[in-house]
């Protein structure tokens, strides 16, 4: 009979966020003393991402059992991910063509494009880079696509190995996954304090730069509103409608159940940061099996990014409009396809999508300096698109689970 009253974690997190905003506004000169709380939390999450993704995927793929099952589940998962990402791209193109936010923009390009190395991200390179030349290096640098590729391969071959090997390795990876989830729990307990640190840092930085806030109201504001609006349509309209259609369950209940992970995605602008939380919650709350959660979520985390794809399309067109370049329908289709690829290739970390924008701009010959134009509004946009990215993953996992005959508690 110790404490009677204990606030649930999502509420603690919300309080942490609100306090972070207030502190960022009113105590901006002191955020340097609180930022470390956020850094510590993010490092904790980053620490677990690689071993968690690797063990979850190997476990997910190897526990799917017969390769016919794997093929079917993978097929459904990919179909859902690709279809929703394409819908997001088309939605973005429609909106940006409708509102034309880039026409008549004052091109005062910032010289902040440094740090992005567009030459490194060509279309073909991206595909080739999925196969790791060194898996340890890919893990050490947090390069997710090669890690995912190798984990799927590894899990698949566990399945068709001798009984002895299969039993042994399945046990080992189940165990590894279990331990990783326990460590995850430890890190998540610090989410309210950690997110306080993250949010106060972001708000504090903006408060010290009123010019950045001011630009929000210009044409960049309209551009940002289109991306935010598109993400909202995708996240609150299209994905829930698809979910309802395919599962006959209430999507907003699912949203509530997975609130902690979605809020984490929003606040950290990192899909990867929310993965550990969602992997846990999606099994505990709606009751998705370990094998499907372990397959769909880590895969979707890097591969399925609805919000990022929408962002890529809108931004490419916005830059074209700002430079007075008219893109033909054919070029717009190239924008859609490269945006899809850029979204697949983006890691689940803050601003990864912005770096990948170079792929899209390259493909249709738009000036890479255009990236500088949109930098100033990236933080809020990244937060919004990341939430939609993660929401796409979890709805996909539940839809696949339901289609495999699992009981979903919603
Ligand atoms: N921050 C996004 C994510 O983690 C990626 C992006 O920059 O679009 O999902």
PDB file of N, CA, C and O in Angstrom, residues 209-251:
ATOM      1  N   UNK A 209      15.149  33.599 -31.626  1.00  0.00           N
ATOM      2  CA  UNK A 209      15.282  33.976 -33.027  1.00  0.00           C
ATOM      3  C   UNK A 209      13.922  34.382 -33.593  1.00  0.00           C
ATOM      4  O   UNK A 209      13.303  33.635 -34.337  1.00  0.00           O
ATOM      5  N   UNK A 210      13.457  35.539 -33.193  1.00  0.00           N
ATOM      6  CA  UNK A 210      12.107  35.947 -33.594  1.00  0.00           C
ATOM      7  C   UNK A 210      11.948  36.032 -35.108  1.00  0.00           C
ATOM      8  O   UNK A 210      10.849  35.867 -35.637  1.00  0.00           O
ATOM      9  N   UNK A 211      13.068  36.225 -35.821  1.00  0.00           N
ATOM     10  CA  UNK A 211      13.011  36.300 -37.269  1.00  0.00           C
ATOM     11  C   UNK A 211      12.523  34.959 -37.853  1.00  0.00           C
ATOM     12  O   UNK A 211      11.728  34.912 -38.783  1.00  0.00           O
ATOM     13  N   UNK A 212      13.021  33.878 -37.237  1.00  0.00           N
ATOM     14  CA  UNK A 212      12.618  32.550 -37.698  1.00  0.00           C
ATOM     15  C   UNK A 212      11.110  32.378 -37.531  1.00  0.00           C
ATOM     16  O   UNK A 212      10.435  31.806 -38.378  1.00  0.00           O
ATOM     17  N   UNK A 213      10.592  32.880 -36.425  1.00  0.00           N
ATOM     18  CA  UNK A 213       9.153  32.779 -36.203  1.00  0.00           C
ATOM     19  C   UNK A 213       8.397  33.667 -37.195  1.00  0.00           C
ATOM     20  O   UNK A 213       7.339  33.305 -37.699  1.00  0.00           O
ATOM     21  N   UNK A 214       8.987  34.849 -37.470  1.00  0.00           N
ATOM     22  CA  UNK A 214       8.335  35.799 -38.373  1.00  0.00           C
ATOM     23  C   UNK A 214       8.154  35.252 -39.782  1.00  0.00           C
ATOM     24  O   UNK A 214       7.096  35.405 -40.385  1.00  0.00           O
ATOM     25  N   UNK A 215       9.201  34.571 -40.286  1.00  0.00           N
ATOM     26  CA  UNK A 215       9.135  34.038 -41.655  1.00  0.00           C
ATOM     27  C   UNK A 215       8.010  33.025 -41.817  1.00  0.00           C
ATOM     28  O   UNK A 215       7.536  32.786 -42.931  1.00  0.00           O
ATOM     29  N   UNK A 216       7.652  32.419 -40.702  1.00  0.00           N
ATOM     30  CA  UNK A 216       6.590  31.413 -40.741  1.00  0.00           C
ATOM     31  C   UNK A 216       5.313  31.956 -41.374  1.00  0.00           C
ATOM     32  O   UNK A 216       4.492  31.211 -41.877  1.00  0.00           O
ATOM     33  N   UNK A 217       5.137  33.269 -41.280  1.00  0.00           N
ATOM     34  CA  UNK A 217       3.869  33.827 -41.749  1.00  0.00           C
ATOM     35  C   UNK A 217       3.891  34.221 -43.222  1.00  0.00           C
ATOM     36  O   UNK A 217       2.883  34.603 -43.778  1.00  0.00           O
ATOM     37  N   UNK A 218       5.003  34.133 -43.844  1.00  0.00           N
ATOM     38  CA  UNK A 218       5.092  34.465 -45.266  1.00  0.00           C
ATOM     39  C   UNK A 218       4.696  33.283 -46.135  1.00  0.00           C
ATOM     40  O   UNK A 218       3.923  32.418 -45.720  1.00  0.00           O
ATOM     41  N   UNK A 219       5.268  33.247 -47.328  1.00  0.00           N
ATOM     42  CA  UNK A 219       4.904  32.154 -48.236  1.00  0.00           C
ATOM     43  C   UNK A 219       5.454  30.831 -47.725  1.00  0.00           C
ATOM     44  O   UNK A 219       4.900  29.763 -47.999  1.00  0.00           O
ATOM     45  N   UNK A 220       6.520  30.909 -46.949  1.00  0.00           N
ATOM     46  CA  UNK A 220       7.004  29.688 -46.313  1.00  0.00           C
ATOM     47  C   UNK A 220       5.933  29.135 -45.381  1.00  0.00           C
ATOM     48  O   UNK A 220       5.818  27.930 -45.188  1.00  0.00           O
ATOM     49  N   UNK A 221       5.182  30.064 -44.810  1.00  0.00           N
ATOM     50  CA  UNK A 221       4.083  29.661 -43.922  1.00  0.00           C
ATOM     51  C   UNK A 221       3.037  28.871 -44.686  1.00  0.00           C
ATOM     52  O   UNK A 221       2.530  27.856 -44.200  1.00  0.00           O
ATOM     53  N   UNK A 222       2.743  29.329 -45.901  1.00  0.00           N
ATOM     54  CA  UNK A 222       1.734  28.613 -46.697  1.00  0.00           C
ATOM     55  C   UNK A 222       2.275  27.244 -47.087  1.00  0.00           C
ATOM     56  O   UNK A 222       1.586  26.230 -47.011  1.00  0.00           O
ATOM     57  N   UNK A 223       3.556  27.258 -47.482  1.00  0.00           N
ATOM     58  CA  UNK A 223       4.193  25.984 -47.825  1.00  0.00           C
ATOM     59  C   UNK A 223       4.129  25.019 -46.640  1.00  0.00           C
ATOM     60  O   UNK A 223       3.758  23.852 -46.768  1.00  0.00           O
ATOM     61  N   UNK A 224       4.474  25.542 -45.466  1.00  0.00           N
ATOM     62  CA  UNK A 224       4.459  24.705 -44.267  1.00  0.00           C
ATOM     63  C   UNK A 224       3.033  24.240 -43.963  1.00  0.00           C
ATOM     64  O   UNK A 224       2.812  23.091 -43.575  1.00  0.00           O
ATOM     65  N   UNK A 225       2.083  25.156 -44.168  1.00  0.00           N
ATOM     66  CA  UNK A 225       0.683  24.797 -43.881  1.00  0.00           C
ATOM     67  C   UNK A 225       0.216  23.686 -44.818  1.00  0.00           C
ATOM     68  O   UNK A 225      -0.567  22.817 -44.421  1.00  0.00           O
ATOM     69  N   UNK A 226       0.705  23.713 -46.065  1.00  0.00           N
ATOM     70  CA  UNK A 226       0.308  22.663 -47.014  1.00  0.00           C
ATOM     71  C   UNK A 226       0.836  21.311 -46.543  1.00  0.00           C
ATOM     72  O   UNK A 226       0.126  20.302 -46.555  1.00  0.00           O
ATOM     73  N   UNK A 227       2.079  21.301 -46.095  1.00  0.00           N
ATOM     74  CA  UNK A 227       2.631  20.023 -45.629  1.00  0.00           C
ATOM     75  C   UNK A 227       1.898  19.576 -44.363  1.00  0.00           C
ATOM     76  O   UNK A 227       1.498  18.411 -44.241  1.00  0.00           O
ATOM     77  N   UNK A 228       1.703  20.523 -43.450  1.00  0.00           N
ATOM     78  CA  UNK A 228       0.995  20.158 -42.223  1.00  0.00           C
ATOM     79  C   UNK A 228      -0.416  19.677 -42.556  1.00  0.00           C
ATOM     80  O   UNK A 228      -0.876  18.645 -42.056  1.00  0.00           O
ATOM     81  N   UNK A 229      -1.099  20.435 -43.441  1.00  0.00           N
ATOM     82  CA  UNK A 229      -2.464  20.060 -43.824  1.00  0.00           C
ATOM     83  C   UNK A 229      -2.493  18.700 -44.505  1.00  0.00           C
ATOM     84  O   UNK A 229      -3.339  17.848 -44.201  1.00  0.00           O
ATOM     85  N   UNK A 230      -1.548  18.486 -45.416  1.00  0.00           N
ATOM     86  CA  UNK A 230      -1.477  17.197 -46.102  1.00  0.00           C
ATOM     87  C   UNK A 230      -1.251  16.061 -45.116  1.00  0.00           C
ATOM     88  O   UNK A 230      -1.880  15.004 -45.202  1.00  0.00           O
ATOM     89  N   UNK A 231      -0.367  16.297 -44.165  1.00  0.00           N
ATOM     90  CA  UNK A 231      -0.097  15.269 -43.149  1.00  0.00           C
ATOM     91  C   UNK A 231      -1.348  15.000 -42.323  1.00  0.00           C
ATOM     92  O   UNK A 231      -1.638  13.856 -41.958  1.00  0.00           O
ATOM     93  N   UNK A 232      -2.083  16.064 -42.030  1.00  0.00           N
ATOM     94  CA  UNK A 232      -3.306  15.878 -41.235  1.00  0.00           C
ATOM     95  C   UNK A 232      -4.346  15.090 -42.037  1.00  0.00           C
ATOM     96  O   UNK A 232      -4.982  14.170 -41.528  1.00  0.00           O
ATOM     97  N   UNK A 233      -4.485  15.443 -43.330  1.00  0.00           N
ATOM     98  CA  UNK A 233      -5.442  14.693 -44.163  1.00  0.00           C
ATOM     99  C   UNK A 233      -5.028  13.216 -44.229  1.00  0.00           C
ATOM    100  O   UNK A 233      -5.834  12.303 -44.073  1.00  0.00           O
ATOM    101  N   UNK A 234      -3.733  13.004 -44.431  1.00  0.00           N
ATOM    102  CA  UNK A 234      -3.248  11.622 -44.522  1.00  0.00           C
ATOM    103  C   UNK A 234      -3.421  10.895 -43.176  1.00  0.00           C
ATOM    104  O   UNK A 234      -3.902   9.768 -43.128  1.00  0.00           O
ATOM    105  N   UNK A 235      -3.044  11.579 -42.102  1.00  0.00           N
ATOM    106  CA  UNK A 235      -3.032  10.935 -40.784  1.00  0.00           C
ATOM    107  C   UNK A 235      -4.393  10.792 -40.147  1.00  0.00           C
ATOM    108  O   UNK A 235      -4.667   9.802 -39.457  1.00  0.00           O
ATOM    109  N   UNK A 236      -5.238  11.797 -40.354  1.00  0.00           N
ATOM    110  CA  UNK A 236      -6.549  11.739 -39.680  1.00  0.00           C
ATOM    111  C   UNK A 236      -7.676  11.369 -40.634  1.00  0.00           C
ATOM    112  O   UNK A 236      -8.798  11.110 -40.196  1.00  0.00           O
ATOM    113  N   UNK A 237      -7.401  11.379 -41.948  1.00  0.00           N
ATOM    114  CA  UNK A 237      -8.452  11.032 -42.903  1.00  0.00           C
ATOM    115  C   UNK A 237      -8.175   9.724 -43.630  1.00  0.00           C
ATOM    116  O   UNK A 237      -8.833   8.704 -43.405  1.00  0.00           O
ATOM    117  N   UNK A 238      -7.136   9.752 -44.456  1.00  0.00           N
ATOM    118  CA  UNK A 238      -6.906   8.609 -45.352  1.00  0.00           C
ATOM    119  C   UNK A 238      -6.507   7.336 -44.597  1.00  0.00           C
ATOM    120  O   UNK A 238      -7.115   6.278 -44.783  1.00  0.00           O
ATOM    121  N   UNK A 239      -5.506   7.448 -43.729  1.00  0.00           N
ATOM    122  CA  UNK A 239      -5.068   6.233 -43.024  1.00  0.00           C
ATOM    123  C   UNK A 239      -6.178   5.660 -42.125  1.00  0.00           C
ATOM    124  O   UNK A 239      -6.427   4.452 -42.159  1.00  0.00           O
ATOM    125  N   UNK A 240      -6.877   6.495 -41.342  1.00  0.00           N
ATOM    126  CA  UNK A 240      -7.979   5.941 -40.544  1.00  0.00           C
ATOM    127  C   UNK A 240      -9.071   5.303 -41.412  1.00  0.00           C
ATOM    128  O   UNK A 240      -9.619   4.256 -41.062  1.00  0.00           O
ATOM    129  N   UNK A 241      -9.372   5.950 -42.573  1.00  0.00           N
ATOM    130  CA  UNK A 241     -10.417   5.388 -43.446  1.00  0.00           C
ATOM    131  C   UNK A 241      -9.989   4.010 -43.955  1.00  0.00           C
ATOM    132  O   UNK A 241     -10.776   3.051 -43.924  1.00  0.00           O
ATOM    133  N   UNK A 242      -8.729   3.908 -44.376  1.00  0.00           N
ATOM    134  CA  UNK A 242      -8.228   2.609 -44.841  1.00  0.00           C
ATOM    135  C   UNK A 242      -8.277   1.577 -43.718  1.00  0.00           C
ATOM    136  O   UNK A 242      -8.650   0.424 -43.927  1.00  0.00           O
ATOM    137  N   UNK A 243      -7.899   2.040 -42.537  1.00  0.00           N
ATOM    138  CA  UNK A 243      -7.873   1.142 -41.374  1.00  0.00           C
ATOM    139  C   UNK A 243      -9.271   0.609 -41.087  1.00  0.00           C
ATOM    140  O   UNK A 243      -9.481  -0.590 -40.883  1.00  0.00           O
ATOM    141  N   UNK A 244     -10.226   1.531 -41.091  1.00  0.00           N
ATOM    142  CA  UNK A 244     -11.623   1.152 -40.816  1.00  0.00           C
ATOM    143  C   UNK A 244     -12.115   0.163 -41.873  1.00  0.00           C
ATOM    144  O   UNK A 244     -12.731  -0.861 -41.562  1.00  0.00           O
ATOM    145  N   UNK A 245     -11.783   0.484 -43.098  1.00  0.00           N
ATOM    146  CA  UNK A 245     -12.229  -0.356 -44.213  1.00  0.00           C
ATOM    147  C   UNK A 245     -11.656  -1.773 -44.113  1.00  0.00           C
ATOM    148  O   UNK A 245     -12.342  -2.766 -44.328  1.00  0.00           O
ATOM    149  N   UNK A 246     -10.400  -1.848 -43.749  1.00  0.00           N
ATOM    150  CA  UNK A 246      -9.716  -3.142 -43.790  1.00  0.00           C
ATOM    151  C   UNK A 246      -9.845  -3.946 -42.494  1.00  0.00           C
ATOM    152  O   UNK A 246      -9.656  -5.160 -42.495  1.00  0.00           O
ATOM    153  N   UNK A 247     -10.117  -3.270 -41.381  1.00  0.00           N
ATOM    154  CA  UNK A 247     -10.186  -4.025 -40.113  1.00  0.00           C
ATOM    155  C   UNK A 247     -11.560  -3.951 -39.449  1.00  0.00           C
ATOM    156  O   UNK A 247     -11.843  -4.697 -38.537  1.00  0.00           O
ATOM    157  N   UNK A 248     -12.394  -3.011 -39.868  1.00  0.00           N
ATOM    158  CA  UNK A 248     -13.687  -2.735 -39.208  1.00  0.00           C
ATOM    159  C   UNK A 248     -13.501  -2.391 -37.734  1.00  0.00           C
ATOM    160  O   UNK A 248     -14.336  -2.716 -36.901  1.00  0.00           O
ATOM    161  N   UNK A 249     -12.387  -1.790 -37.400  1.00  0.00           N
ATOM    162  CA  UNK A 249     -12.120  -1.364 -36.019  1.00  0.00           C
ATOM    163  C   UNK A 249     -11.934   0.149 -36.001  1.00  0.00           C
ATOM    164  O   UNK A 249     -11.634   0.757 -37.021  1.00  0.00           O
ATOM    165  N   UNK A 250     -12.080   0.700 -34.791  1.00  0.00           N
ATOM    166  CA  UNK A 250     -11.983   2.151 -34.648  1.00  0.00           C
ATOM    167  C   UNK A 250     -10.509   2.609 -34.644  1.00  0.00           C
ATOM    168  O   UNK A 250      -9.774   2.321 -33.702  1.00  0.00           O
ATOM    169  N   UNK A 251     -10.085   3.335 -35.682  1.00  0.00           N
ATOM    170  CA  UNK A 251      -8.670   3.730 -35.750  1.00  0.00           C
ATOM    171  C   UNK A 251      -8.279   4.699 -34.633  1.00  0.00           C
ATOM    172  O   UNK A 251      -7.121   4.728 -34.214  1.00  0.00           O
TER     173      UNK A 251
END
